[in-house]
Coordinates of C-alpha atoms and ligand atoms in Angstrom, one line a residue:
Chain A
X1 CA 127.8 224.7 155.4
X2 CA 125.8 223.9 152.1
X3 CA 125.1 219.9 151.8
X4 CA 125.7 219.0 148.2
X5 CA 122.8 216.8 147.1
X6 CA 122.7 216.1 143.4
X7 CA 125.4 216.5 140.8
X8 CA 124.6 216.3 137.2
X9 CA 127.0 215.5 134.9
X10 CA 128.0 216.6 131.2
X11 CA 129.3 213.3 130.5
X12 CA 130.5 214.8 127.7
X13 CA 129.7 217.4 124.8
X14 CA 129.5 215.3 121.9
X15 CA 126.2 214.2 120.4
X16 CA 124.5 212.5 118.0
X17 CA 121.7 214.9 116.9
X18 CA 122.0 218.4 116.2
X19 CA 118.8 219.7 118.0
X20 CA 117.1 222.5 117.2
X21 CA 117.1 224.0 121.2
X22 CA 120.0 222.1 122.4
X23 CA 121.0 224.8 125.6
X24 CA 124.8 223.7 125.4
X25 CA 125.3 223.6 121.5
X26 CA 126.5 219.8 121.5
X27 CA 127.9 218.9 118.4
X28 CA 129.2 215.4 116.4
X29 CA 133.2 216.2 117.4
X30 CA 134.1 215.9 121.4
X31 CA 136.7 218.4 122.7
X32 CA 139.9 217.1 123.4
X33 CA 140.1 218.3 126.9
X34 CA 137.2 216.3 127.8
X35 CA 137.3 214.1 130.8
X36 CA 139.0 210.9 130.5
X37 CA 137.0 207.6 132.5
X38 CA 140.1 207.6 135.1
X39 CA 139.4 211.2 135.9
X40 CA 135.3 210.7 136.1
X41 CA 136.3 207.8 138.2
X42 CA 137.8 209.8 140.4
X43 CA 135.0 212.6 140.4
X44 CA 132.7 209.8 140.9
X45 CA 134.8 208.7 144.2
X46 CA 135.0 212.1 145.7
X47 CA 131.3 212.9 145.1
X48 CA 130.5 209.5 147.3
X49 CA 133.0 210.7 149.6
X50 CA 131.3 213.7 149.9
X51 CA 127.9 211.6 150.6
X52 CA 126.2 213.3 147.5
X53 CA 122.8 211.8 146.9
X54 CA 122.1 211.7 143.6
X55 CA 124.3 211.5 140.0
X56 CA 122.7 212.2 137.0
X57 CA 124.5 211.9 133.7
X58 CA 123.9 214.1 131.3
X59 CA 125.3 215.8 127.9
X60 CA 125.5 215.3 125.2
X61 CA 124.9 212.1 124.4
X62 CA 126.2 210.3 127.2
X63 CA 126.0 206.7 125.7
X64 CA 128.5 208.4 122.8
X65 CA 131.2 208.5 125.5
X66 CA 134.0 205.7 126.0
X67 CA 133.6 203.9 129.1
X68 CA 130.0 205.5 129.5
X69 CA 128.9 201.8 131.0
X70 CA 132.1 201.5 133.0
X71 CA 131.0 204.7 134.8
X72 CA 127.7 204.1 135.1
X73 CA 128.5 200.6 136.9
X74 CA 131.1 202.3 139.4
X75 CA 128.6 205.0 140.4
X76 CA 126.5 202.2 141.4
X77 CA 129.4 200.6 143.4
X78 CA 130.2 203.4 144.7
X79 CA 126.7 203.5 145.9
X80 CA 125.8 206.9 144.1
X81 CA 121.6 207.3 143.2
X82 CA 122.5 207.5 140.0
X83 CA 120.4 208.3 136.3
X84 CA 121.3 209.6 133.0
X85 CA 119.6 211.0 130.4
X86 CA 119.4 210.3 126.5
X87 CA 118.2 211.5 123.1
X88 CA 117.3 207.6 122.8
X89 CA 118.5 208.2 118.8
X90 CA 120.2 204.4 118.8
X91 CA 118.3 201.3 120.8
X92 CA 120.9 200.6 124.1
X93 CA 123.3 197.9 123.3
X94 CA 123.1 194.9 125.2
X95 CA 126.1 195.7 126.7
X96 CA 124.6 198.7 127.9
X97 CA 121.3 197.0 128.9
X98 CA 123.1 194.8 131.0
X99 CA 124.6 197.7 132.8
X100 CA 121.7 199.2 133.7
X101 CA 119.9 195.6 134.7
X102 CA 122.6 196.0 137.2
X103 CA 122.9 199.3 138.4
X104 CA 118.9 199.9 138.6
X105 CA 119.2 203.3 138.3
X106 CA 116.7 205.8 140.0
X107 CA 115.3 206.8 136.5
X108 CA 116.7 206.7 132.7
X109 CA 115.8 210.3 131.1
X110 CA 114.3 209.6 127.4
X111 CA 114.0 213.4 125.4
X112 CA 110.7 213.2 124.0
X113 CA 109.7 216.9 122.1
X114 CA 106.3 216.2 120.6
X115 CA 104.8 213.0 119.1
X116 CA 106.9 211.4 115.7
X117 CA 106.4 214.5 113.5
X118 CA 107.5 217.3 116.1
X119 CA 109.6 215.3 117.8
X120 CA 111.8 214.4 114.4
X121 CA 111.6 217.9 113.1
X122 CA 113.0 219.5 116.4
X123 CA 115.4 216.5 116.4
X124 CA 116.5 217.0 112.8
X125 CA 116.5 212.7 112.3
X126 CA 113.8 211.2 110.7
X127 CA 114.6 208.4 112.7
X128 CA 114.8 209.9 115.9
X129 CA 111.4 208.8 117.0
X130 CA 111.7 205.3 115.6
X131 CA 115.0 204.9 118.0
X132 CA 112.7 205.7 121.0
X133 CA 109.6 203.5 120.6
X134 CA 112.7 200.9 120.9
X135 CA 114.2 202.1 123.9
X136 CA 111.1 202.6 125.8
X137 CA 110.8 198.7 124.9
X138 CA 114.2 197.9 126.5
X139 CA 113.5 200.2 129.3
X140 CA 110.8 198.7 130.4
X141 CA 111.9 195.1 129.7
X142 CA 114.5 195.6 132.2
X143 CA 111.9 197.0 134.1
X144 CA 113.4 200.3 134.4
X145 CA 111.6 203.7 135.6
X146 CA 111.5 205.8 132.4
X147 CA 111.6 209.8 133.0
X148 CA 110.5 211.6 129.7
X149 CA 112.2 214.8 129.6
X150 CA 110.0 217.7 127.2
X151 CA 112.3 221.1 126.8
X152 CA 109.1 223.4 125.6
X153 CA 108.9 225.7 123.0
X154 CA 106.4 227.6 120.4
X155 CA 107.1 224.3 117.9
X156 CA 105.9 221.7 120.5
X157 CA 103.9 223.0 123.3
X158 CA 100.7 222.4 121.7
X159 CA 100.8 219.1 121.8
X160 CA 101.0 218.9 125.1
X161 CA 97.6 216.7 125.3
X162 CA 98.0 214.9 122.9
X163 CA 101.5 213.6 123.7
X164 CA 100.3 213.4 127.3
X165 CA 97.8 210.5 125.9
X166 CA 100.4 208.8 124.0
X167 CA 102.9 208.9 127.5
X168 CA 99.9 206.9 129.2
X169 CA 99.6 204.2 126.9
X170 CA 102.6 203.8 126.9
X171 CA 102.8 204.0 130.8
X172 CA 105.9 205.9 131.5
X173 CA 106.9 206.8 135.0
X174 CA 107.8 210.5 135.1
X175 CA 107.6 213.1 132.4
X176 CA 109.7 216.1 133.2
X177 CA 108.4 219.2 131.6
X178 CA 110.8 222.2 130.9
X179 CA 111.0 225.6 129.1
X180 CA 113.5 226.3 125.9
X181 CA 115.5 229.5 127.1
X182 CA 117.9 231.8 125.2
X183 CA 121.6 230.0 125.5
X184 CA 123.2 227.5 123.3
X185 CA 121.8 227.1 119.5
X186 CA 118.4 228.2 121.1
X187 CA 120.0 231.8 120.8
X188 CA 119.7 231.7 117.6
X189 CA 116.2 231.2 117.4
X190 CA 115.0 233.3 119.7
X191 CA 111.2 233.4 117.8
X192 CA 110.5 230.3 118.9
X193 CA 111.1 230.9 123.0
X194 CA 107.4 230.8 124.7
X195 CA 106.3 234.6 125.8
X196 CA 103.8 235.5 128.7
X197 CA 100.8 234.5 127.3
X198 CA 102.1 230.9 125.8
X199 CA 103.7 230.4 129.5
X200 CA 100.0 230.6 131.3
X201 CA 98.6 227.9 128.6
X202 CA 101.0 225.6 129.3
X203 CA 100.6 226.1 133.0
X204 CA 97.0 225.7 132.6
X205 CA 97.8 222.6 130.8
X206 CA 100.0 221.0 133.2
X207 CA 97.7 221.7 136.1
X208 CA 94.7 219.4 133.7
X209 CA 97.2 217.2 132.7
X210 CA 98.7 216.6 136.4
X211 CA 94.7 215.5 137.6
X212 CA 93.5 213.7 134.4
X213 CA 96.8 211.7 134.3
X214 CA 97.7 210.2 137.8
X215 CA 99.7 207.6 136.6
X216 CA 102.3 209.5 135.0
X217 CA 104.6 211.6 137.4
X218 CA 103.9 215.0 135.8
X219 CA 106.7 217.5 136.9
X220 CA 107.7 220.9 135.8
X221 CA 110.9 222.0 136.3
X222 CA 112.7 224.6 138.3
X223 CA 112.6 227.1 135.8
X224 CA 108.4 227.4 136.2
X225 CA 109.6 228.7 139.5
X226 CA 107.6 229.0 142.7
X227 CA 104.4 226.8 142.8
X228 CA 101.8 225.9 145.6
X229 CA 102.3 222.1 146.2
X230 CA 100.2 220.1 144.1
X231 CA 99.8 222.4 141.3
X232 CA 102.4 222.0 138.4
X233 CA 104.5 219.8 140.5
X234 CA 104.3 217.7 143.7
X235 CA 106.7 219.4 146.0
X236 CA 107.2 222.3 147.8
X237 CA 109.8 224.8 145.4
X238 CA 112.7 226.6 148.0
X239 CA 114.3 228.0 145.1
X240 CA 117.2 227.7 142.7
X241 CA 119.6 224.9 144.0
X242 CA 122.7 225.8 142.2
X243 CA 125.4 225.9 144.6
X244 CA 122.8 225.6 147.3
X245 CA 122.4 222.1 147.4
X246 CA 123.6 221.3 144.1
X247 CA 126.0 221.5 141.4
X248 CA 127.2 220.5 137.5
X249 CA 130.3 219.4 136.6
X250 CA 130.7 220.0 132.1
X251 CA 132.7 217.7 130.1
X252 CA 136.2 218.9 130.6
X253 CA 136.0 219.0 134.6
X254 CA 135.1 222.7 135.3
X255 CA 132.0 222.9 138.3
X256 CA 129.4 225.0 137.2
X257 CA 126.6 225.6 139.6
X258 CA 123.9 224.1 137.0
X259 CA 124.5 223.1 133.8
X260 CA 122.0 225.1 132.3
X261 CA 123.9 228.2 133.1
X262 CA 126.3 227.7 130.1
X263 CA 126.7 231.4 129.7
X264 CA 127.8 232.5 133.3
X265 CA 131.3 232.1 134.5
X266 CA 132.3 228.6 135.4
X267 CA 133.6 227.8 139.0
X268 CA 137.4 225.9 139.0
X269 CA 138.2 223.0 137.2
X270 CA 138.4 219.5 139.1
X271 CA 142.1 219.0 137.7
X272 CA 143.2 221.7 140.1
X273 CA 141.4 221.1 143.6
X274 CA 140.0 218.5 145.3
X275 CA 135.6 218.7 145.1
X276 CA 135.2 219.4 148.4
X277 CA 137.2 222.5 148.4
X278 CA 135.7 224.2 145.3
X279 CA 132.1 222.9 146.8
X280 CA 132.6 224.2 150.2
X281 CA 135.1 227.9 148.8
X282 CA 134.0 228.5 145.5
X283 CA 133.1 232.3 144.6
X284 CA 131.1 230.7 141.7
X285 CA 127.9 230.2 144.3
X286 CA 128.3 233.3 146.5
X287 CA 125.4 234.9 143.6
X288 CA 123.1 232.1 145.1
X289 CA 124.5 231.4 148.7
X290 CA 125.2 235.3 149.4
X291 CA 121.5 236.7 148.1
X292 CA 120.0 239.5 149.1
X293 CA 117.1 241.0 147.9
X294 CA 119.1 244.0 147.5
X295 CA 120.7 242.1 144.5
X296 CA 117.6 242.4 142.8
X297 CA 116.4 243.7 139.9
X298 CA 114.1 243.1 137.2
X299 CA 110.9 240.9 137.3
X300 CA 111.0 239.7 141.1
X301 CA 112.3 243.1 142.2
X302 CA 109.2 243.8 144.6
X303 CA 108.0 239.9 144.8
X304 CA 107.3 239.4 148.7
X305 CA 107.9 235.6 148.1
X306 CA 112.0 236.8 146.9
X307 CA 114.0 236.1 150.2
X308 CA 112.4 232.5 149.8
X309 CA 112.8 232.3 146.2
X310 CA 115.3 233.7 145.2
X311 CA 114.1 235.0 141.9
X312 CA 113.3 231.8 140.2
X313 CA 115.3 229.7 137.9
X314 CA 118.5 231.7 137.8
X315 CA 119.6 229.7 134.1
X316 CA 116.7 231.4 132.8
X317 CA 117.5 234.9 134.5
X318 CA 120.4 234.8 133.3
X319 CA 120.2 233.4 129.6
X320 CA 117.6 236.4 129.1
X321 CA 118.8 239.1 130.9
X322 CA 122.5 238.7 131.9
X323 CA 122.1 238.7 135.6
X324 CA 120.5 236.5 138.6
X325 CA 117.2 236.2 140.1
X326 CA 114.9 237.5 138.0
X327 CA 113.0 234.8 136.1
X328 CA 111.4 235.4 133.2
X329 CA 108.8 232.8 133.7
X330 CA 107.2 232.4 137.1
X331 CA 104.4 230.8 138.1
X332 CA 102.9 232.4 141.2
X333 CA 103.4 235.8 139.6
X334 CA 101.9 234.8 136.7
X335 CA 98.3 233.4 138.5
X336 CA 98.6 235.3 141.9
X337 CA 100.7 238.5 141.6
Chain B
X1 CA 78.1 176.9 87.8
X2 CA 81.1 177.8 84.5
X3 CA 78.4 180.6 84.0
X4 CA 78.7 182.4 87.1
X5 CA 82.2 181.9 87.8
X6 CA 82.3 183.6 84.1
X7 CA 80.3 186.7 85.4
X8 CA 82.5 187.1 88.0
X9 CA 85.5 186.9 86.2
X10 CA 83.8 189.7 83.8
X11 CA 82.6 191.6 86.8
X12 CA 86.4 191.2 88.4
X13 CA 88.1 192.5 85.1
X14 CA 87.3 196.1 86.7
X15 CA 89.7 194.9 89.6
X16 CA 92.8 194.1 87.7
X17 CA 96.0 195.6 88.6
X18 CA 99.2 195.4 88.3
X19 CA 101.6 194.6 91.3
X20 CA 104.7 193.4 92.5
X21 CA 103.8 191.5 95.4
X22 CA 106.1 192.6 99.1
X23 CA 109.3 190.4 98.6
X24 CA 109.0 189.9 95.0
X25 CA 110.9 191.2 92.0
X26 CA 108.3 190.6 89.5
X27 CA 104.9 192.4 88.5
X28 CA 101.8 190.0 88.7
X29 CA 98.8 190.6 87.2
X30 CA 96.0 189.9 89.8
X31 CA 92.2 191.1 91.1
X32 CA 92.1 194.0 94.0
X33 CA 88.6 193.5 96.2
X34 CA 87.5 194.8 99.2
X35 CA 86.5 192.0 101.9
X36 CA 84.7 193.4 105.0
X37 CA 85.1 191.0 107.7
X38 CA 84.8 190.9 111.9
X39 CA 88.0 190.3 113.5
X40 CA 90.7 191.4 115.4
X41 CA 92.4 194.5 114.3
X42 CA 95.8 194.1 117.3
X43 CA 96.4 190.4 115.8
X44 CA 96.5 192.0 112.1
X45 CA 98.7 194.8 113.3
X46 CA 101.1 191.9 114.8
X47 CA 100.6 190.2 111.7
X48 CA 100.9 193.0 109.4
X49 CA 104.3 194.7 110.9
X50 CA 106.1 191.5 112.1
X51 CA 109.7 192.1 114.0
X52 CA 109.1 195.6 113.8
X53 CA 106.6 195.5 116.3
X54 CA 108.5 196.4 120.0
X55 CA 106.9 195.6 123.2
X56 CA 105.9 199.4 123.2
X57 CA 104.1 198.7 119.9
X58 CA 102.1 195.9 121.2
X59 CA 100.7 197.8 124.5
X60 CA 99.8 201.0 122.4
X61 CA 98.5 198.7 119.8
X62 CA 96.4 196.7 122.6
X63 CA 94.9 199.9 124.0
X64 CA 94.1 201.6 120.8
X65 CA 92.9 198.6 119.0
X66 CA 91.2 196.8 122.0
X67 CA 91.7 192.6 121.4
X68 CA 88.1 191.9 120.5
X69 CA 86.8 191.6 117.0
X70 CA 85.6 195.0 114.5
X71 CA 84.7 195.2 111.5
X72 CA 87.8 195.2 109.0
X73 CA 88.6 196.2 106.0
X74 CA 90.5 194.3 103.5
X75 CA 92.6 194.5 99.9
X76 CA 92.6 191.1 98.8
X77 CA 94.4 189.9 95.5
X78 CA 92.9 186.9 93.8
X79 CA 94.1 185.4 90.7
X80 CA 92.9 184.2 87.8
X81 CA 91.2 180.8 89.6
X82 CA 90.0 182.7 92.2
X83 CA 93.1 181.7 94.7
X84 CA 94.1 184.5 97.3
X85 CA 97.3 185.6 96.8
X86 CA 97.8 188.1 99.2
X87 CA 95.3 190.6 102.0
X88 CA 96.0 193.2 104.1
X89 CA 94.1 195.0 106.2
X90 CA 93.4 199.0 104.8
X91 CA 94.0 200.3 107.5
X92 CA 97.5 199.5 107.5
X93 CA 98.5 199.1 103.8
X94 CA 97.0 200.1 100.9
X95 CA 97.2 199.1 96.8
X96 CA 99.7 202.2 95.6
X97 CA 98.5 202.4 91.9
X98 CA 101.3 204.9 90.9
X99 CA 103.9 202.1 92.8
X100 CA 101.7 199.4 91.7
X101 CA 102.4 198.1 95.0
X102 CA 101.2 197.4 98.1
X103 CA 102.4 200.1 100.3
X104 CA 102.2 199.8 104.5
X105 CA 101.9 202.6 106.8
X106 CA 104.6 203.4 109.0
X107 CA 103.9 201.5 111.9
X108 CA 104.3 204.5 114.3
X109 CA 102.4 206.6 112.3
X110 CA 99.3 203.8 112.3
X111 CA 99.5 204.5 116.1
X112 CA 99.9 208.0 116.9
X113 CA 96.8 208.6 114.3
X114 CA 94.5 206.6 116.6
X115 CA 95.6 208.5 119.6
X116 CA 92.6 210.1 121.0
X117 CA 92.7 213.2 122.7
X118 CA 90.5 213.5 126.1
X119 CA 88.7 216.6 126.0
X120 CA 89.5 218.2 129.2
X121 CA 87.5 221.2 130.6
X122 CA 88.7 222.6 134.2
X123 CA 87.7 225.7 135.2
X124 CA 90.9 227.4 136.7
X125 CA 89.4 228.4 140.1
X126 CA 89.1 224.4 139.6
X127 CA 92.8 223.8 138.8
X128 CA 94.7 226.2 140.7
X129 CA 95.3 225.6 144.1
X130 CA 95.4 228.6 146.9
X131 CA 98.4 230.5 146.1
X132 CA 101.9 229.6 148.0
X133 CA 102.3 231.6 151.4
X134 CA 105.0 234.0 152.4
X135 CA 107.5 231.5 155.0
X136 CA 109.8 233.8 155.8
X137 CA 113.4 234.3 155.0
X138 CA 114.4 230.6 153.5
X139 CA 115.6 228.2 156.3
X140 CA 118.8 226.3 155.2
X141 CA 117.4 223.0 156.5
X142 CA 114.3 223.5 154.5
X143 CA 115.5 222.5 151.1
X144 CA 112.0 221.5 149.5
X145 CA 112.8 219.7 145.9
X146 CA 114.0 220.6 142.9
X147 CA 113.9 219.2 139.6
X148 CA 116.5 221.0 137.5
X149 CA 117.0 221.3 133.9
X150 CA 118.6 218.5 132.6
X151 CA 118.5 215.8 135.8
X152 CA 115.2 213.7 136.1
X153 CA 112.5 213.4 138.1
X154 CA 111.5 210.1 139.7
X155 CA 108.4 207.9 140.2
X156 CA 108.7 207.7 144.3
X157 CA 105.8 205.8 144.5
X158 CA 106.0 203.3 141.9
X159 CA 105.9 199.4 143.4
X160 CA 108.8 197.5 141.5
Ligands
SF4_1 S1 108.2 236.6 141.1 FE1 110.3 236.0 141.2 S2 110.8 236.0 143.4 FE2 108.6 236.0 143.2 S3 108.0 233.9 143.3 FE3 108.3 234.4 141.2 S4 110.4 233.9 140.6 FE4 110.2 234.0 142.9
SF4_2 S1 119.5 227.4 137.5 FE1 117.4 226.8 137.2 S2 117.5 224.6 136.5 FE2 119.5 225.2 137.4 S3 119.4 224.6 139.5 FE3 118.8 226.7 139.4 S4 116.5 226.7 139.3 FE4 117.3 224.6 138.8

């Protein structure tokens, strides 16, 4: 039986900004079949029934959704680990301040793409930028651990040292590193996705930056794949979670084994079953939960690291090439294979 | 004593601009010169940008600018009995002669252009660890972490 750890949530699909890379192609409008609070209130019970660790809320924008706060402060009840993430476009109202005062969450996600210029460019708002210096303020006001998030692509990725300074002085927390891939609007701009080559110099980068900046928590995401500890991220990497140990739920209910795989097929829809049972039955995770190597094709085809790995990041597998486990970027291939 | 202030007013005709003054509606006639002076550059930044200043501001603005005194430079405008009318420090506004106006720097901008980038060399053999070792088929119980797209990653050492 697979323990479900960490859910992350698309708190809904509506969003303020109009991003150049957004993966899920959030827009201003919401859906109308979107979640209602009574029914996230629910998801929220059953996920702290099922002793889930962590809740992130995602989007979107989640502060754009009604009741955002109301949800936020019953996942904290309920006494879910909970964080979201935001564009940081507007400073948090005070309502919303007072929330999260409350609810100390684990970490509040800011999207940070590159220092004012980039960052407003591949944000499309001049005064995207000008929203975050203000939130970091709050955030840290209230005292609250601040998780820069950094989605990388050929616009941004050199400024990678220089933004790294700027996160110092500013003393954030965390600063969550990960690549641009090939689904949502970022399809459309495929130029811009990093190749080989660009992947190694950021690696390099993030292994310099990770010793010359101690204080910040430097992390790259799942989708550099497998890593020695220590090296682009603390922790040892056992492969892609999805369905494994955890899960996505998008804005109108349906489970989805990470958000990030927008274009694969969505599990069931929470209106119909109870969590538990699409968790613990769903064939939506046997690509992850029933792997074999002889599933394999591709990059990680004769890997000896696959029956640990997996193949990688299996949102970027599949957003490139249409199937599972084979990642396009990897980092042990790339510096020991 | 008439004669020098005289000379100086001669000398200061050079300096005469036009400018309408932050806040005000109308153009004033005034002298433009260049004071160099030692103070502190984070208390004219304070100063100079007001309530737009954030708590973020201020602790970039403390690092970058240190709180100790440097040589500054700055625009005053004098009138016609030598009374200062206005300063600002050039490195955060500057006279706009096309305006005629004194025009400040974005505030963020000011910042991010005093960033200064370490110059790091590593040699890789340096940076990169040995290279991860085979376990074995993956063992359920052995999770590791993750950090996937989209969710954060947290601080677990951090002393609140
Ligand atoms: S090459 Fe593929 S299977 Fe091997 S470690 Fe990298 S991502 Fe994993
Ligand atoms: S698909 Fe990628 S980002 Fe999503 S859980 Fe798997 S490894 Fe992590």
């Amino acid at each position: 039986m697979h323990r479900l750890r960490e859910v992350v949530i698309e708190t809904t699909k509506q969003c303020n900004l109009n991003c150049i890379h957004c993966g899920s192609d959030c827009g201003h409008k919401t859906t109308e079949d979107e979640l209602s609070v009574e029914e996230w209130r629910d998801v929220l019970l059953q996920l702290s029934e099922m002793k889930v660790g962590k809740v992130v809320f995602s989007g979107g924008e989640p502060t754009l959704k009604d009741g955002f706060e109301t949800l936020l402060a019953f996942a904290s009840v309920l006494g879910l680990k909970v964080g979201f993430i935001s564009n940081g476009l507007f400073a948090f109202s005070e309502s919303l301040q007072e929330v999260i005062s409350r609810c100390n969450p684990f970490a509040v996600g800011l999207s940070i793409d590159g220092l004012k210029q980039a960052h407003n460019k591949i944000r499309k708002n001049q005064n995207s930028w000008q929203g975050l210096m203000q939130n970091i303020s709050i955030l840290q006001n209230l005292g609250v651990q601040i998780c820069v998030v950094t989605t990388l692509h050929k616009l941004n990725y050199h400024e990678l040292p220089r933004l790294a300074s700027f996160l110092d002085l500013v003393d954030v927390d965390s600063w969550q590193l990960q690549l641009a891939m090939p689904s949502g609007r970022m399809k459309n701009q495929v130029n811009l996705l990093i190749n080989e080559d660009d992947f190694k110099k950021i690696c390099r980068e993030v292994l310099v930056l990770r010793k010359f900046y101690p204080n910040i928590n430097i992390q790259s995401a799942d989708c550099f794949g497998l890593a020695p500890e220590n090296s682009i991220r603390s922790d040892y990497w056992a492969g892609c979670p999805a369905g494994i140990s955890a899960m996505a739920i998008d804005a109108c209910g349906n489970i989805m084994p990470c958000l990030s795989l927008q274009d694969s097929q969505r599990c069931e829809n929470i209106k119909n079953k109870p969590i538990v049972e699409i968790w613990e039955k769903s064939s939506g995770f046997d690509f992850n939960r029933k792997f074999t190597n002889k599933n394999v094709k591709g990059r990680c085809e004769n890997c000896k690291l696959l029956s640990e790995c997996r193949g990688g990041c299996n949102s970027q597998s599949f957003s490139y090439y249409g199937y599972f486990h084979s990642s396009p970027f990897c980092f042990t291939r790339s510096f020991y294979q | 004593m008439n004669n020098a202030i005289g000379l100086i007013k001669e000398d200061l005709r050079r300096h005469r601009v036009t400018v309408t003054l932050p806040g005000e509606q109308e153009e004033k006639s005034l002298y433009l010169i260049l004071i160099t002076a030692k103070t502190k550059k984070f208390k004219d930044f304070v100063e100079t940008y007001g309530n737009k200043v954030t708590t973020t501001h201020r602790k970039i603005a403390q690092k970058v600018f240190g709180v100790w005194e440097t040589e500054n430079v700055y625009g005053a405008l004098i009138d016609e009995n030598m009374q200062m009318i206005f300063a600002f420090n050039r490195d955060f506004a500057d006279y706009d002669k096309t305006k005629k106006a004194i025009v400040f720097k974005d505030i963020d901008d000011v910042l991010i252009d005093r960033i200064e980038v370490k110059k790091i060399e590593l040699e890789e053999s340096e940076a990169l660890p040995i290279g991860p070792k085979e376990r074995g088929r993956r063992n359920p119980d052995n999770i590791g972490e993750w950090l996937i797209k989209y969710s954060l990653a947290e601080k677990k050492n951090k002393i609140t």
